[in-house]
PDB file of C-alpha atoms in Angstrom:
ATOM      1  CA  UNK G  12     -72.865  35.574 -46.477  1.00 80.00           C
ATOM      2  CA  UNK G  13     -70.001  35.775 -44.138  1.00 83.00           C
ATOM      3  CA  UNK G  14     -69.649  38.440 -41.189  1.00 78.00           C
ATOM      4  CA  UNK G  15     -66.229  39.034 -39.727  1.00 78.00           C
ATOM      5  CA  UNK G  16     -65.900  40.980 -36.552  1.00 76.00           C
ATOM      6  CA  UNK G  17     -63.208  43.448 -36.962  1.00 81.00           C
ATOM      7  CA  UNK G  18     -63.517  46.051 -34.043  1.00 89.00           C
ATOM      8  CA  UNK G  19     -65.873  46.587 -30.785  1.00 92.00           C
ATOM      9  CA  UNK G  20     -67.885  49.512 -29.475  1.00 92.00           C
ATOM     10  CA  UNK G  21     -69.823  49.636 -26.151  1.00 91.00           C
ATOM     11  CA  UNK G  22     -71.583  52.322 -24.371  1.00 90.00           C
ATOM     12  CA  UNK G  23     -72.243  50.970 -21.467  1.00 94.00           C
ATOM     13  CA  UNK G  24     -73.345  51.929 -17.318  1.00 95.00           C
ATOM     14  CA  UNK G  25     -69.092  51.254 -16.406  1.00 95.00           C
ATOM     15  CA  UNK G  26     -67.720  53.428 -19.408  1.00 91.00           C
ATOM     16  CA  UNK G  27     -67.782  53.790 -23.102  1.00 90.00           C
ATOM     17  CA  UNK G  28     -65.554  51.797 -24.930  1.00 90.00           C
ATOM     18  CA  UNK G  29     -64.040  48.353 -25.206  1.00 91.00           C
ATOM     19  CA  UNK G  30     -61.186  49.130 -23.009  1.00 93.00           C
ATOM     20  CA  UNK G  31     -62.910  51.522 -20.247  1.00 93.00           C
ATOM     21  CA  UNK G  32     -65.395  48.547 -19.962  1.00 94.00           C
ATOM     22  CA  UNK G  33     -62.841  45.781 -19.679  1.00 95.00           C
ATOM     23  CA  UNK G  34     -60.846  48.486 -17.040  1.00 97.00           C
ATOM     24  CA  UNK G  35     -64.209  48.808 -14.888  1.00 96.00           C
ATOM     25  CA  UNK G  36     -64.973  45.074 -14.683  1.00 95.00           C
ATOM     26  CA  UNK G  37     -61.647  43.937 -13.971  1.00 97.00           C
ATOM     27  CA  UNK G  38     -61.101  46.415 -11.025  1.00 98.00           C
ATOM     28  CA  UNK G  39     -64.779  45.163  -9.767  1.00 97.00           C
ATOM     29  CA  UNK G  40     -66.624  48.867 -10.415  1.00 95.00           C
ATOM     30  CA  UNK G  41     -70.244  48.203 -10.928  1.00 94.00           C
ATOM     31  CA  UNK G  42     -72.836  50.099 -13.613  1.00 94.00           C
ATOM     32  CA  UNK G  43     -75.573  49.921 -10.921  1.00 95.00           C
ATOM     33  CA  UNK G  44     -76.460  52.487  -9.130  1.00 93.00           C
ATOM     34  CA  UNK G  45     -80.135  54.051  -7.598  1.00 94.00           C
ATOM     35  CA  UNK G  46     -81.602  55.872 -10.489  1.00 93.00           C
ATOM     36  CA  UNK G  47     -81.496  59.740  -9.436  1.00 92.00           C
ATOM     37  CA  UNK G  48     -84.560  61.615  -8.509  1.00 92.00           C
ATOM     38  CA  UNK G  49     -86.441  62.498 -11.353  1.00 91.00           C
ATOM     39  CA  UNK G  50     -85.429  60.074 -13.450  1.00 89.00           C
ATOM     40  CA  UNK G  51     -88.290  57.792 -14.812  1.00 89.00           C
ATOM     41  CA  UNK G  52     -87.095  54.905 -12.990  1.00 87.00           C
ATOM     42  CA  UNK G  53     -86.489  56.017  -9.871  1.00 90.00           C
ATOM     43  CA  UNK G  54     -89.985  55.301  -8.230  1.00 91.00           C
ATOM     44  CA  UNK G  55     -90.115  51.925  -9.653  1.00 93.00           C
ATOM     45  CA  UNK G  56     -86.792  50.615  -9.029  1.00 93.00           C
ATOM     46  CA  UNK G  57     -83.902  50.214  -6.580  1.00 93.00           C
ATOM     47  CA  UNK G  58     -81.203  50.054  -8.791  1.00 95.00           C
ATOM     48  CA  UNK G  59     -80.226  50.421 -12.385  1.00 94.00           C
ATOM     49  CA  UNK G  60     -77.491  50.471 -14.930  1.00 94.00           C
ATOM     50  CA  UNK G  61     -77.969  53.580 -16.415  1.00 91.00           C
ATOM     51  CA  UNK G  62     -76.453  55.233 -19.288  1.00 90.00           C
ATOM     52  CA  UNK G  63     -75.000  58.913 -19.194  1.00 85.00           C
ATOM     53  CA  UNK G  64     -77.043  61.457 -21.564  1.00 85.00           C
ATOM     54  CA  UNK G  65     -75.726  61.450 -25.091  1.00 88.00           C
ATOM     55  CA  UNK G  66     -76.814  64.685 -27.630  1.00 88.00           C
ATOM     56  CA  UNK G  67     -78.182  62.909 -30.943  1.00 90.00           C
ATOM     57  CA  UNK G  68     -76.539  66.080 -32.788  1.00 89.00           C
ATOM     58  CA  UNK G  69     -72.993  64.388 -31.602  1.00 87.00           C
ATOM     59  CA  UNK G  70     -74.130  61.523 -34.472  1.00 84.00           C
ATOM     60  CA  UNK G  71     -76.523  63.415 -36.929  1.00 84.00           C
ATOM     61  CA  UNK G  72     -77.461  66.698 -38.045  1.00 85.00           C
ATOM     62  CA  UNK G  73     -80.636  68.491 -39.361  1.00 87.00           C
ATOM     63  CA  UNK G  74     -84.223  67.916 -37.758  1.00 88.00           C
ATOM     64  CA  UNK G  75     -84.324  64.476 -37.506  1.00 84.00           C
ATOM     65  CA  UNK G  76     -81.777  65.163 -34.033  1.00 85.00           C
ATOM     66  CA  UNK G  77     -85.609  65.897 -32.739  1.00 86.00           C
ATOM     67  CA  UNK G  78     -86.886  62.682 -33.326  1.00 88.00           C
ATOM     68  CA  UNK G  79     -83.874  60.118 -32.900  1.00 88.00           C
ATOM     69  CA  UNK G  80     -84.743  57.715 -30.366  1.00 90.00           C
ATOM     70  CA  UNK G  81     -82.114  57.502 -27.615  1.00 89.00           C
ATOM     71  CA  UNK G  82     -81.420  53.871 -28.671  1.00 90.00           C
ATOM     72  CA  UNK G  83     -80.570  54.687 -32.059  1.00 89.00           C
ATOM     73  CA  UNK G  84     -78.019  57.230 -30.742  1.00 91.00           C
ATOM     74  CA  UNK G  85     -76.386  54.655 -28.652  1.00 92.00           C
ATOM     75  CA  UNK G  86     -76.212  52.496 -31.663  1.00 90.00           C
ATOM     76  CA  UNK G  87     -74.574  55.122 -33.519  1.00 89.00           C
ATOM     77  CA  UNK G  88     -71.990  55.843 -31.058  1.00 90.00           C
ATOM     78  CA  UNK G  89     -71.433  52.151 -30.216  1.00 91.00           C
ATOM     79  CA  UNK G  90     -71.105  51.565 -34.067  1.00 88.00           C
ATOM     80  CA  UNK G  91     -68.678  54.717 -34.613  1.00 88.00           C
ATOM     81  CA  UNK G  92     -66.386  53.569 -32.195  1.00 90.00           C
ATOM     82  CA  UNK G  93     -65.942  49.993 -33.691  1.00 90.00           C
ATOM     83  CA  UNK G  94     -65.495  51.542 -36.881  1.00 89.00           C
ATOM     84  CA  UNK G  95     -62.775  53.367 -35.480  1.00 90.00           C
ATOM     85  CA  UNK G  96     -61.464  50.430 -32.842  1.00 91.00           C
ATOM     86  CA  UNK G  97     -61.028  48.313 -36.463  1.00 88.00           C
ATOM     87  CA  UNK G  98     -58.999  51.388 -38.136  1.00 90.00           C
ATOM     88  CA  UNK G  99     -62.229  51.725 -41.168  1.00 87.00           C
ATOM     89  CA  UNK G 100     -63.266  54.872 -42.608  1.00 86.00           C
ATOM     90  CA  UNK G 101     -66.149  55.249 -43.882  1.00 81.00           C
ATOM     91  CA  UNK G 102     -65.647  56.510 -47.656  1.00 81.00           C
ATOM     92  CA  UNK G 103     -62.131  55.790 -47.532  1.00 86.00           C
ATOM     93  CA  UNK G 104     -61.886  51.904 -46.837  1.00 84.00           C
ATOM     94  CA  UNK G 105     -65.491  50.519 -47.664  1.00 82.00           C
ATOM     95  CA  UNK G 106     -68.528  51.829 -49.785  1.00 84.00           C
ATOM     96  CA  UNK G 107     -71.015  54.002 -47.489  1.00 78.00           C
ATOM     97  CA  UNK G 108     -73.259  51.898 -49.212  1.00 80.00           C
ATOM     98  CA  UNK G 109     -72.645  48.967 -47.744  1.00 77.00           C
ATOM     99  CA  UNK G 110     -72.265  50.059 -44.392  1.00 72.00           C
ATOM    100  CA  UNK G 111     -75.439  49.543 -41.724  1.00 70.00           C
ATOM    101  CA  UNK G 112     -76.415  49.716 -38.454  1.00 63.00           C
ATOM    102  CA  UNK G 113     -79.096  47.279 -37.791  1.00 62.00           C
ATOM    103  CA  UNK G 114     -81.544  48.669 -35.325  1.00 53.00           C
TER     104      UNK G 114
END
């Protein structure tokens, strides 16, 4: 089997996206911050890189939005966008069938 890497997508705690990452790093911004309060993390830990909120209807429909887990729906955007950094469409330039994102 061979695997060829033909476009990027990050979601990450300096921006979403190859280039907003690559922007953030290179002018030194960091993803850490303290989490706020409330947040799950925020007794237990100084500092974090934490991810803004992301709406699993934004990826997928239906009742299954309810029970997404937030990772997945980082995968999916992460995925989406590296379908669309390599210029593929799904349905137009490869088979949905043999498309995946392994969780």
């Amino acid at each position: 089997m061979t695997a060829v890497i033909t476009g990027m997508g990050l979601f990450t705690p300096v921006g979403r996206g190859v280039s907003a990452t690559f922007d953030a790093l290179c002018a030194g911004r960091s993803g850490l911050a303290r989490p706020p309060a409330g947040h799950p993390a925020a007794d237990c830990l100084e500092v974090a890189g934490l991810l803004p909120p992301v709406d699993p209807r934004s990826v997928a429909s239906g009742p299954e939005t309810r029970v997404l887990d937030r990772i997945v729906v980082l995968a999916l955007h992460a995925a989406a966008d590296a379908l669309a950094d390599a210029g593929i469409e799904v349905g137009r330039d490869v088979d949905p069938g043999r498309v995946d994102v392994p969780a």
